[in-house]
Tab-separated table of C-alpha atoms in Angstrom:
chain	number	residue	atom	x	y	z
G	23	MET	CA	17.933	-19.099	-13.520
G	24	THR	CA	15.721	-21.914	-14.835
G	25	GLY	CA	12.916	-21.560	-17.083
G	26	PHE	CA	10.451	-22.291	-14.259
G	27	VAL	CA	11.865	-19.520	-12.224
G	28	ILE	CA	11.424	-17.115	-14.920
G	29	ILE	CA	7.877	-18.138	-15.411
G	30	ASN	CA	7.068	-17.569	-11.846
G	31	ILE	CA	8.705	-14.225	-12.001
G	32	ALA	CA	6.713	-13.364	-14.884
G	33	ILE	CA	3.586	-14.388	-13.241
G	34	MET	CA	4.491	-12.220	-10.240
G	35	VAL	CA	5.005	-9.277	-12.528
G	36	ILE	CA	1.509	-9.719	-14.035
G	37	LEU	CA	-0.127	-9.866	-10.686
G	38	LEU	CA	1.847	-6.655	-9.704
G	39	LEU	CA	0.564	-4.840	-12.790
G	40	VAL	CA	-3.088	-5.882	-12.010
G	41	LEU	CA	-2.592	-4.112	-8.472
G	42	TRP	CA	-1.109	-1.168	-10.411
G	43	PHE	CA	-3.887	-0.953	-12.646
G	44	MET	CA	-6.381	-1.001	-9.805
G	45	GLN	CA	-4.587	1.798	-8.277
G	46	ARG	CA	-4.847	3.831	-11.564
G	47	LYS	CA	-8.446	3.090	-11.470
G	48	HIS	CA	-8.790	4.474	-7.967
G	49	VAL	CA	-9.946	1.220	-6.477
G	50	SER	CA	-9.879	1.733	-2.601
G	51	PHE	CA	-6.874	0.867	-0.700
G	52	THR	CA	-8.677	-1.772	1.407
G	53	LYS	CA	-9.900	-3.562	-1.672
G	54	ARG	CA	-6.438	-3.507	-3.187
G	55	VAL	CA	-4.937	-5.085	-0.012
G	56	PHE	CA	-7.442	-7.780	0.119
G	57	THR	CA	-7.146	-8.559	-3.550
G	58	ALA	CA	-3.302	-8.830	-2.966
G	59	LEU	CA	-3.919	-11.123	0.028
G	60	GLY	CA	-6.240	-13.213	-2.144
G	61	LEU	CA	-3.841	-13.412	-5.231
G	62	GLY	CA	-0.770	-14.049	-2.886
G	63	ILE	CA	-2.557	-16.911	-1.273
G	64	LEU	CA	-3.820	-18.398	-4.625
G	65	PHE	CA	-0.484	-18.039	-6.421
G	66	GLY	CA	1.470	-19.516	-3.298
G	67	PHE	CA	-0.908	-22.477	-3.293
G	68	LEU	CA	-0.496	-23.011	-7.087
G	69	LEU	CA	3.326	-23.062	-6.622
G	70	GLN	CA	2.689	-25.615	-3.907
G	71	VAL	CA	0.669	-27.656	-6.310
G	72	PHE	CA	3.347	-27.600	-9.101
G	73	TYR	CA	6.399	-27.817	-7.034
G	74	GLU	CA	7.559	-29.132	-3.723
G	75	PRO	CA	7.681	-26.620	-0.925
G	76	GLU	CA	11.690	-27.081	-0.716
G	77	SER	CA	12.265	-27.384	-4.440
G	78	GLU	CA	14.952	-25.159	-6.106
G	79	ALA	CA	12.166	-23.638	-8.380
G	80	ILE	CA	10.322	-22.245	-5.429
G	81	LEU	CA	13.300	-21.232	-3.347
G	82	ASN	CA	14.916	-19.319	-6.299
G	83	SER	CA	11.636	-17.800	-7.156
G	84	VAL	CA	10.914	-16.585	-3.550
G	85	GLU	CA	14.643	-14.981	-3.435
G	86	TRP	CA	13.297	-12.657	-6.348
G	87	PHE	CA	9.821	-12.172	-4.620
G	88	ASN	CA	11.597	-11.096	-1.499
G	89	ILE	CA	12.966	-8.076	-3.235
G	90	ILE	CA	9.347	-6.749	-3.073
G	91	GLY	CA	8.071	-8.498	0.134
G	92	SER	CA	11.132	-8.115	2.392
G	93	GLY	CA	12.018	-4.908	0.839
G	94	TYR	CA	8.486	-3.495	1.838
G	95	VAL	CA	9.162	-4.815	5.424
G	96	LYS	CA	12.605	-3.089	5.618
G	97	PHE	CA	10.987	0.217	4.532
G	98	LEU	CA	8.506	-0.286	7.404
G	99	GLN	CA	11.492	-0.919	9.746
G	100	MET	CA	13.414	2.143	8.351
G	101	ILE	CA	10.573	4.546	9.611
G	102	VAL	CA	9.677	2.840	12.799
G	103	MET	CA	12.067	4.703	15.131
G	104	PRO	CA	11.630	8.240	13.556
G	105	LEU	CA	7.700	7.609	13.480
G	106	VAL	CA	7.584	6.646	17.181
G	107	PHE	CA	9.873	9.481	18.344
G	108	ILE	CA	8.065	12.142	16.434
G	109	SER	CA	4.697	10.897	17.218
G	110	ILE	CA	5.422	11.078	21.022
G	111	VAL	CA	7.006	14.552	20.780
G	112	SER	CA	4.166	15.981	18.645
G	113	ALA	CA	1.577	14.607	21.031
G	114	PHE	CA	3.097	16.932	23.690
G	115	THR	CA	3.458	19.934	21.390
G	116	ARG	CA	-0.237	19.361	20.146
G	117	LEU	CA	-1.752	18.540	23.414
G	118	LYS	CA	-3.843	21.382	24.558
G	119	LEU	CA	-4.415	20.289	28.230
G	120	ALA	CA	-0.983	20.368	29.508
G	121	SER	CA	-2.248	20.168	33.066
G	122	ASN	CA	-3.921	16.904	32.397
G	123	ILE	CA	-0.979	15.257	30.546
G	124	GLY	CA	-0.190	13.081	33.605
G	125	LYS	CA	-3.730	11.840	33.976
G	126	ILE	CA	-4.051	11.329	30.177
G	127	SER	CA	-0.792	9.256	30.249
G	128	ALA	CA	-1.930	7.121	33.175
G	129	LEU	CA	-5.201	6.343	31.839
G	130	ILE	CA	-3.759	5.227	28.520
G	131	LEU	CA	-1.067	3.131	30.085
G	132	GLY	CA	-3.697	1.797	32.629
G	133	ILE	CA	-5.976	0.724	29.960
G	134	LEU	CA	-3.334	-0.749	27.713
G	135	ILE	CA	-1.737	-2.954	30.724
G	136	GLY	CA	-5.251	-3.812	32.131
G	137	THR	CA	-6.526	-5.179	28.789
G	138	THR	CA	-3.251	-6.875	28.415
G	139	ALA	CA	-3.742	-8.587	31.814
G	140	ILE	CA	-7.445	-9.555	30.629
G	141	ALA	CA	-5.957	-10.899	27.344
G	142	ALA	CA	-3.331	-13.042	29.478
G	143	ALA	CA	-6.268	-14.327	31.515
G	144	LEU	CA	-8.250	-15.181	28.399
G	145	GLY	CA	-5.316	-16.779	26.820
G	146	ILE	CA	-4.810	-19.092	29.950
G	147	THR	CA	-8.561	-19.933	29.733
G	148	THR	CA	-8.394	-20.725	26.100
G	149	ALA	CA	-5.434	-22.967	26.546
G	150	PHE	CA	-7.370	-24.997	29.187
G	151	VAL	CA	-10.671	-25.057	27.095
G	152	PHE	CA	-8.892	-26.485	24.018
G	153	ASP	CA	-6.647	-28.636	25.996
G	154	LEU	CA	-3.566	-27.221	24.443
G	155	GLU	CA	-0.169	-28.843	25.385
G	156	ALA	CA	3.311	-28.563	23.906
G	157	ALA	CA	3.557	-32.297	24.007
G	158	GLN	CA	0.993	-32.548	21.375
G	159	ILE	CA	3.104	-30.988	18.850
G	160	VAL	CA	5.385	-32.994	16.643
G	161	GLU	CA	8.951	-31.403	16.371
G	162	GLY	CA	10.288	-31.228	12.954
G	163	ASP	CA	13.226	-29.639	11.392
G	164	ALA	CA	11.780	-26.162	11.230
G	165	GLU	CA	10.831	-26.372	14.891
G	166	THR	CA	14.362	-27.491	15.794
G	167	ALA	CA	15.942	-24.855	13.925
G	168	ARG	CA	13.659	-22.265	15.495
G	169	ALA	CA	14.488	-23.675	18.969
G	170	GLN	CA	18.162	-23.018	18.390
G	171	GLU	CA	17.430	-19.499	17.213
G	172	LEU	CA	15.533	-18.833	20.400
G	173	GLU	CA	18.306	-20.136	22.448
G	174	GLU	CA	20.621	-17.778	20.932
G	175	THR	CA	18.152	-14.939	21.312
G	176	TYR	CA	17.671	-15.815	24.913
G	177	GLY	CA	21.400	-15.175	25.615
G	178	THR	CA	20.580	-11.573	25.532
G	179	ILE	CA	18.210	-11.795	28.554
G	180	GLU	CA	19.355	-14.862	30.337
G	181	GLY	CA	20.111	-14.599	33.887
G	182	LYS	CA	18.480	-11.062	34.411
G	183	THR	CA	15.932	-10.562	37.008
G	184	MET	CA	12.683	-8.646	36.364
G	185	PRO	CA	13.872	-5.408	37.857
G	186	GLN	CA	17.152	-5.745	35.683
G	187	GLN	CA	14.858	-6.229	32.685
G	188	ILE	CA	12.843	-3.096	33.634
G	189	LEU	CA	16.168	-1.215	34.031
G	190	GLU	CA	17.189	-2.093	30.618
G	191	LEU	CA	14.090	-0.027	29.065
G	192	ILE	CA	15.881	3.159	30.454
G	193	PRO	CA	17.938	4.584	27.463
G	194	ALA	CA	21.583	5.189	28.548
G	195	ASN	CA	22.295	6.109	24.956
G	196	PRO	CA	19.173	7.258	22.972
G	197	PHE	CA	21.121	7.528	19.807
G	198	LEU	CA	22.153	3.848	20.102
G	199	ASP	CA	18.506	3.076	20.481
G	200	PHE	CA	17.599	4.887	17.555
G	201	THR	CA	19.432	2.222	15.465
G	202	GLY	CA	17.235	-0.477	17.100
G	203	ALA	CA	20.280	-1.964	18.533
G	204	ARG	CA	18.523	-3.547	21.585
G	205	PRO	CA	15.379	-5.577	21.824
G	206	SER	CA	13.969	-2.804	24.187
G	207	SER	CA	15.020	-0.016	21.760
G	208	THR	CA	11.567	1.071	20.847
G	209	ILE	CA	10.396	1.615	24.387
G	210	SER	CA	13.632	3.377	25.069
G	211	VAL	CA	13.072	5.830	22.204
G	212	VAL	CA	9.571	6.362	23.759
G	213	ILE	CA	10.939	7.314	27.061
G	214	PHE	CA	13.510	9.713	25.576
G	215	ALA	CA	10.790	11.403	23.543
G	216	ALA	CA	8.539	11.698	26.679
G	217	PHE	CA	11.293	13.397	28.359
G	218	LEU	CA	11.778	15.830	25.567
G	219	GLY	CA	8.001	16.542	25.509
G	220	ILE	CA	7.941	17.197	29.411
G	221	ALA	CA	10.961	19.620	28.845
G	222	TYR	CA	8.997	21.322	26.042
G	223	LEU	CA	6.079	21.944	28.439
G	224	GLY	CA	8.546	23.452	30.962
G	225	VAL	CA	10.175	25.685	28.347
G	226	LYS	CA	6.606	26.717	27.105
G	227	ARG	CA	5.748	27.966	30.643
G	228	LYS	CA	9.043	30.106	30.962
G	229	GLN	CA	10.015	30.859	27.455
G	230	PRO	CA	6.856	30.584	25.185
G	231	GLU	CA	8.704	31.918	22.035
G	232	HIS	CA	11.429	29.172	22.166
G	233	ALA	CA	8.564	26.700	22.752
G	234	GLU	CA	6.713	28.026	19.825
G	235	PHE	CA	9.751	27.724	17.582
G	236	PHE	CA	10.312	24.202	18.708
G	237	ALA	CA	6.958	23.161	18.118
G	238	LYS	CA	6.920	24.467	14.616
G	239	ILE	CA	10.049	22.368	13.931
G	240	ILE	CA	8.345	19.279	15.382
G	241	ASP	CA	5.284	19.992	13.151
G	242	THR	CA	7.465	20.175	10.069
G	243	LEU	CA	9.295	16.920	10.970
G	244	TYR	CA	5.996	15.329	11.721
G	245	SER	CA	4.573	16.291	8.323
G	246	ILE	CA	7.562	14.832	6.469
G	247	VAL	CA	7.861	11.805	8.384
G	248	MET	CA	4.048	11.142	7.748
G	249	ARG	CA	4.615	11.743	4.082
G	250	VAL	CA	7.239	9.302	4.050
G	251	VAL	CA	5.075	6.723	5.648
G	252	THR	CA	2.231	7.399	3.177
G	253	LEU	CA	4.686	6.750	0.432
G	254	ILE	CA	5.576	3.388	1.952
G	255	LEU	CA	1.818	2.536	2.698
G	256	ARG	CA	1.180	2.908	-1.024
G	257	LEU	CA	3.476	0.060	-1.470
G	258	THR	CA	1.388	-2.278	0.887
G	259	PRO	CA	-0.570	-4.083	-1.868
G	260	TYR	CA	2.468	-5.034	-3.723
G	261	GLY	CA	4.334	-6.145	-0.446
G	262	ILE	CA	1.340	-8.127	0.817
G	263	LEU	CA	1.270	-10.005	-2.533
G	264	ALA	CA	4.742	-10.896	-2.420
G	265	ILE	CA	4.866	-11.830	1.272
G	266	MET	CA	1.661	-13.966	1.087
G	267	THR	CA	2.931	-15.737	-1.844
G	268	ARG	CA	6.308	-16.392	-0.107
G	269	THR	CA	4.442	-17.533	2.984
G	270	VAL	CA	2.058	-19.941	1.362
G	271	ALA	CA	4.505	-21.314	-1.245
G	272	THR	CA	7.001	-22.237	1.443
G	273	SER	CA	4.670	-23.472	4.210
G	274	ASP	CA	4.350	-27.071	5.172
G	275	LEU	CA	0.475	-27.379	4.563
G	276	ASP	CA	0.468	-30.769	6.393
G	277	ALA	CA	1.850	-29.122	9.464
G	278	ILE	CA	-0.576	-26.310	9.263
G	279	VAL	CA	-3.435	-28.929	9.174
G	280	ASP	CA	-1.909	-30.867	11.995
G	281	LEU	CA	-1.686	-27.496	14.065
G	282	GLY	CA	-5.264	-26.574	13.133
G	283	LYS	CA	-6.313	-26.854	16.581
G	284	PHE	CA	-3.711	-24.441	17.870
G	285	VAL	CA	-4.847	-21.908	15.115
G	286	ILE	CA	-8.500	-22.318	15.780
G	287	ALA	CA	-7.844	-21.666	19.585
G	288	SER	CA	-5.680	-18.623	18.752
G	289	TYR	CA	-8.509	-17.024	16.740
G	290	ALA	CA	-11.178	-17.853	19.149
G	291	ALA	CA	-9.239	-16.094	21.779
G	292	ILE	CA	-8.368	-13.012	19.479
G	293	ILE	CA	-12.109	-12.740	18.350
G	294	VAL	CA	-13.263	-13.004	22.230
G	295	MET	CA	-10.741	-10.214	23.140
G	296	PHE	CA	-11.969	-8.019	20.328
G	297	LEU	CA	-15.535	-8.484	21.630
G	298	ILE	CA	-14.227	-7.416	24.882
G	299	HIS	CA	-12.816	-4.044	23.365
G	300	LEU	CA	-16.524	-3.545	21.910
G	301	LEU	CA	-17.915	-4.213	25.378
G	302	LEU	CA	-15.558	-1.656	27.094
G	303	LEU	CA	-16.683	0.986	24.291
G	304	SER	CA	-20.305	0.115	25.108
G	305	LEU	CA	-19.641	0.475	28.866
G	306	GLY	CA	-18.365	4.050	27.876
G	307	GLY	CA	-21.679	4.787	26.225
G	308	LEU	CA	-20.485	4.546	22.568
G	309	ASN	CA	-21.819	2.645	19.698
G	310	PRO	CA	-19.506	-0.439	19.162
G	311	LEU	CA	-20.757	-0.954	15.646
G	312	THR	CA	-19.728	2.442	14.587
G	313	TYR	CA	-16.289	1.650	15.952
G	314	VAL	CA	-16.113	-1.595	13.784
G	315	ARG	CA	-17.130	0.214	10.761
G	316	LYS	CA	-14.485	2.960	10.948
G	317	ALA	CA	-11.752	0.885	12.390
G	318	PHE	CA	-12.032	-1.776	9.540
G	319	PRO	CA	-9.672	-0.243	7.173
G	320	VAL	CA	-6.779	0.193	9.776
G	321	LEU	CA	-7.537	-3.386	11.249
G	322	SER	CA	-7.589	-4.979	7.876
G	323	PHE	CA	-4.305	-3.263	7.034
G	324	ALA	CA	-2.749	-4.394	10.394
G	325	PHE	CA	-4.114	-7.969	9.677
G	326	THR	CA	-2.653	-8.240	6.183
G	327	SER	CA	0.663	-6.392	6.829
G	328	ARG	CA	1.342	-7.855	10.282
G	329	THR	CA	2.941	-4.648	11.465
G	330	SER	CA	1.412	-2.519	14.298
G	331	ALA	CA	4.032	0.272	13.721
G	332	GLY	CA	3.316	0.488	10.016
G	333	ALA	CA	-0.328	0.787	10.865
G	334	LEU	CA	0.509	3.810	13.209
G	335	PRO	CA	-0.602	6.588	10.875
G	336	LEU	CA	-3.756	4.846	9.969
G	337	ASN	CA	-4.312	4.197	13.600
G	338	VAL	CA	-3.940	7.941	14.610
G	339	LYS	CA	-6.084	9.046	11.622
G	340	THR	CA	-8.848	6.499	12.655
G	341	GLN	CA	-9.023	7.645	16.280
G	342	LYS	CA	-9.357	11.330	15.112
G	343	GLN	CA	-12.193	10.141	12.823
G	344	LEU	CA	-13.651	8.665	15.998
G	345	GLY	CA	-13.493	12.053	17.866
G	346	VAL	CA	-10.299	11.517	19.811
G	347	PRO	CA	-8.125	14.793	20.080
G	348	ASP	CA	-4.923	14.919	18.078
G	349	GLY	CA	-2.551	14.644	21.147
G	350	ILE	CA	-4.319	11.742	22.865
G	351	ALA	CA	-4.299	9.791	19.586
G	352	ASN	CA	-0.825	10.241	19.139
G	353	PHE	CA	-0.096	9.127	22.883
G	354	ALA	CA	-2.453	6.031	22.518
G	355	GLY	CA	-1.031	5.073	19.169
G	356	SER	CA	2.581	5.486	20.042
G	357	PHE	CA	2.227	3.852	23.456
G	358	GLY	CA	0.384	0.930	21.989
G	359	LEU	CA	3.399	0.090	19.776
G	360	THR	CA	5.467	-0.875	22.647
G	361	ILE	CA	3.304	-1.279	25.810
G	362	GLY	CA	0.265	-3.599	26.452
G	363	GLN	CA	-0.099	-5.238	22.879
G	364	ASN	CA	-3.171	-7.434	23.685
G	365	GLY	CA	-2.301	-10.015	21.100
G	366	CYS	CA	1.538	-10.265	20.834
G	367	ALA	CA	2.208	-9.479	24.589
G	368	GLY	CA	-0.991	-10.693	26.289
G	369	LEU	CA	-2.664	-13.753	24.587
G	370	TYR	CA	0.355	-15.320	22.866
G	371	PRO	CA	2.727	-15.505	25.846
G	372	ALA	CA	0.196	-16.626	28.223
G	373	MET	CA	-1.176	-19.517	25.917
G	374	LEU	CA	2.533	-20.630	25.478
G	375	ALA	CA	3.271	-20.707	29.132
G	376	VAL	CA	0.266	-22.844	29.770
G	377	MET	CA	1.149	-25.280	27.044
G	378	ILE	CA	4.806	-25.630	28.064
G	379	ALA	CA	4.164	-25.574	31.902
G	380	PRO	CA	3.559	-29.356	31.994
G	381	THR	CA	6.867	-30.198	30.307
G	382	ALA	CA	8.723	-28.592	33.213
G	383	GLY	CA	6.634	-30.572	35.860
G	384	ILE	CA	4.520	-27.544	36.626
G	385	ASP	CA	0.686	-27.575	37.161
G	386	PRO	CA	-0.826	-24.740	34.910
G	387	LEU	CA	-4.118	-25.104	37.027
G	388	SER	CA	-2.285	-23.922	40.153
G	389	PRO	CA	-3.747	-20.636	41.320
G	390	SER	CA	-0.244	-19.363	42.239
G	391	PHE	CA	1.018	-20.130	38.869
G	392	ILE	CA	-1.935	-18.557	37.079
G	393	ALA	CA	-1.834	-15.213	39.211
G	394	THR	CA	2.079	-15.067	38.744
G	395	LEU	CA	1.709	-15.586	34.938
G	396	ILE	CA	-0.894	-12.773	34.533
G	397	ILE	CA	1.314	-10.402	36.581
G	398	VAL	CA	4.377	-11.354	34.654
G	399	VAL	CA	2.658	-10.896	31.233
G	400	ALA	CA	1.258	-7.447	32.168
G	401	ILE	CA	4.651	-6.272	33.356
G	402	SER	CA	6.682	-7.723	30.393
G	403	SER	CA	4.319	-6.247	27.956
G	404	PHE	CA	6.600	-3.070	28.107
G	405	GLY	CA	8.928	-2.817	25.366
G	406	VAL	CA	7.447	-5.079	22.709
G	407	ALA	CA	8.436	-4.145	19.166
G	408	GLY	CA	5.727	-3.092	16.803
G	409	VAL	CA	7.216	-4.763	13.768
G	410	GLY	CA	7.617	-8.487	13.264
G	411	GLY	CA	9.165	-10.551	16.138
G	412	GLY	CA	7.544	-8.604	18.980
G	413	ALA	CA	5.476	-11.561	20.199
G	414	THR	CA	8.480	-13.866	20.198
G	415	PHE	CA	10.541	-11.644	22.500
G	416	ALA	CA	7.556	-11.077	24.807
G	417	ALA	CA	7.325	-14.923	24.905
G	418	LEU	CA	10.932	-15.074	25.801
G	419	ILE	CA	10.886	-12.859	28.525
G	420	VAL	CA	7.532	-14.342	29.887
G	421	LEU	CA	8.686	-17.877	29.710
G	422	SER	CA	12.271	-17.059	31.174
G	423	SER	CA	10.732	-15.219	34.123
G	424	MET	CA	8.353	-18.238	34.830
G	425	ASN	CA	11.545	-20.625	34.570
G	426	LEU	CA	9.975	-22.473	31.555
G	427	PRO	CA	11.944	-24.003	28.604
G	428	ILE	CA	12.076	-21.091	26.028
G	429	ALA	CA	13.085	-23.310	23.114
G	430	LEU	CA	9.570	-24.823	22.993
G	431	ALA	CA	8.260	-21.317	21.909
G	432	GLY	CA	9.363	-22.329	18.526
G	433	LEU	CA	6.800	-25.228	18.146
G	434	LEU	CA	4.164	-23.073	16.486
G	435	ILE	CA	6.626	-21.760	13.726
G	436	SER	CA	4.650	-23.451	11.045
G	437	VAL	CA	1.450	-21.483	11.772
G	438	GLU	CA	3.227	-18.205	13.230
G	439	PRO	CA	2.512	-16.037	10.272
G	440	LEU	CA	-1.052	-17.025	10.188
G	441	ILE	CA	-1.690	-16.417	13.871
G	442	ASP	CA	0.303	-13.225	13.907
G	443	MET	CA	-2.130	-11.618	11.421
G	444	GLY	CA	-4.941	-11.732	13.846
G	445	ARG	CA	-2.699	-10.853	16.740
G	446	THR	CA	-1.488	-7.622	15.131
G	447	ALA	CA	-5.025	-6.539	14.276
G	448	LEU	CA	-5.732	-7.106	18.006
G	449	ASN	CA	-2.805	-5.039	19.162
G	450	VAL	CA	-4.103	-2.046	16.948
G	451	SER	CA	-7.632	-2.525	18.290
G	452	GLY	CA	-6.272	-2.164	21.798
G	453	SER	CA	-4.332	0.841	21.084
G	454	MET	CA	-7.316	2.620	19.547
G	455	THR	CA	-9.563	1.532	22.513
G	456	SER	CA	-7.351	2.963	24.895
G	457	GLY	CA	-7.353	6.330	23.114
G	458	ILE	CA	-11.184	6.408	22.795
G	459	LEU	CA	-11.749	5.442	26.395
G	460	THR	CA	-9.259	7.978	27.811
G	461	SER	CA	-10.728	10.851	25.702
G	462	ARG	CA	-14.027	9.773	27.117
G	463	VAL	CA	-12.937	9.805	30.791
G	464	VAL	CA	-11.381	13.273	30.457
G	465	ASN	CA	-14.420	14.550	28.494
G	466	GLU	CA	-12.441	15.231	25.356
G	467	LEU	CA	-14.103	12.755	22.990
G	468	ASP	CA	-16.165	14.607	20.317
G	469	THR	CA	-19.223	12.265	20.179
G	470	GLU	CA	-20.614	13.957	17.228
G	471	THR	CA	-17.478	12.938	15.176
G	472	TYR	CA	-17.647	9.501	16.600
G	473	ASN	CA	-21.189	9.064	15.285
G	474	ASP	CA	-20.712	10.899	12.117
G	475	LYS	CA	-21.252	8.087	9.455
G	476	SER	CA	-20.235	10.297	6.517
G	477	LEU	CA	-16.488	10.186	7.488
G	478	LYS	CA	-14.734	7.705	5.325
G	479	ILE	CA	-11.086	6.493	6.270
G	480	GLU	CA	-8.617	5.687	3.724
G	481	ALA	CA	-4.880	4.860	3.791
G	482	GLU	CA	-3.834	7.330	1.218
G	483	ALA	CA	-3.294	11.000	1.738
């Protein structure tokens, strides 16, 4: 370990202590997260100034930083499957209107998939407006390496038709899926949990005492899992600091400048889609500004952490503060992790497909291509993971279904983390929007709670 590495580690420790001191002074979670984001960007940039991006000093320092950053991500991944499973099952045990469960589920899924189709159309439009083409991107070593990685990943779905890919979502061995062994493991766990929930409702009618005992067990497990999540969320500022430092320090700033057009186009589409969410709420007779104010903490967390799954507890809590019943909030939050992610499964694959189509001799302006792409994007939005990599998997499915070269999906690797922050926040917003609108349609939304400005949402329990 060189002296430069020791100095870099010492600076990181000092910054971590600053965040710890802010926590001891009870500075709000949101402020600490954004402070960590800013410090990480600043520290990473300073490392860029004093060292070369691929220098040994940076690479060795980043290895130590990864203990915090990658460790935080691994903790999130650790809790994803238990969190998704227990949230779905508890949604059934807490749902008061068992007779409306089919309607509620259909509405949530319909809104999620419908908004994803809209996001796909928006992604296509954005690609045309900004004149985005894969041929405009210069392929470097990072892009080539990413292309090879995607080719290997593609081997798991290559040659499978869309019906076969849909069949893959059904859990043949739910215990295997709890390990996350398959790309579609998350949606398989959701399906398994839904079957248990439906079985619970049947037992509740015939053997209420057994159902009551089961519900108490689920409530206990739910409380414990959520407590684990809370402990992990408290590590967020420290994880964000390390992740952003690593990201900025090891990024090719010249490549980011070169790809600035794609970053701007992506965020333009993300902002427009978020405005569509607000428009849908307005059409439902709700004040969109109230939604923005109450949703800001969870959206900022999703933005900085880049994980929809990690944002699930805050997602559900925010929906309840917006007047959504407990059961519907759990349904919308959990389904939104794996189905109809507007950013990762809607905008991103559609934009990539339009960019890549000309390289395969396909006219992206063809009405048949556009219509097929929107349908494929909507269908393939099932099973997208809620922690890093979901957008890539969604893109692989869409590109392979459209017979487009999947290796070119790695062309944006240099700016992927930057774009993914906005995409993740949009995913969470789409999930919450589906819960709010569903509650509104079934007349279960507490409008007084929705409009109550005194309610304050924080990440800590």
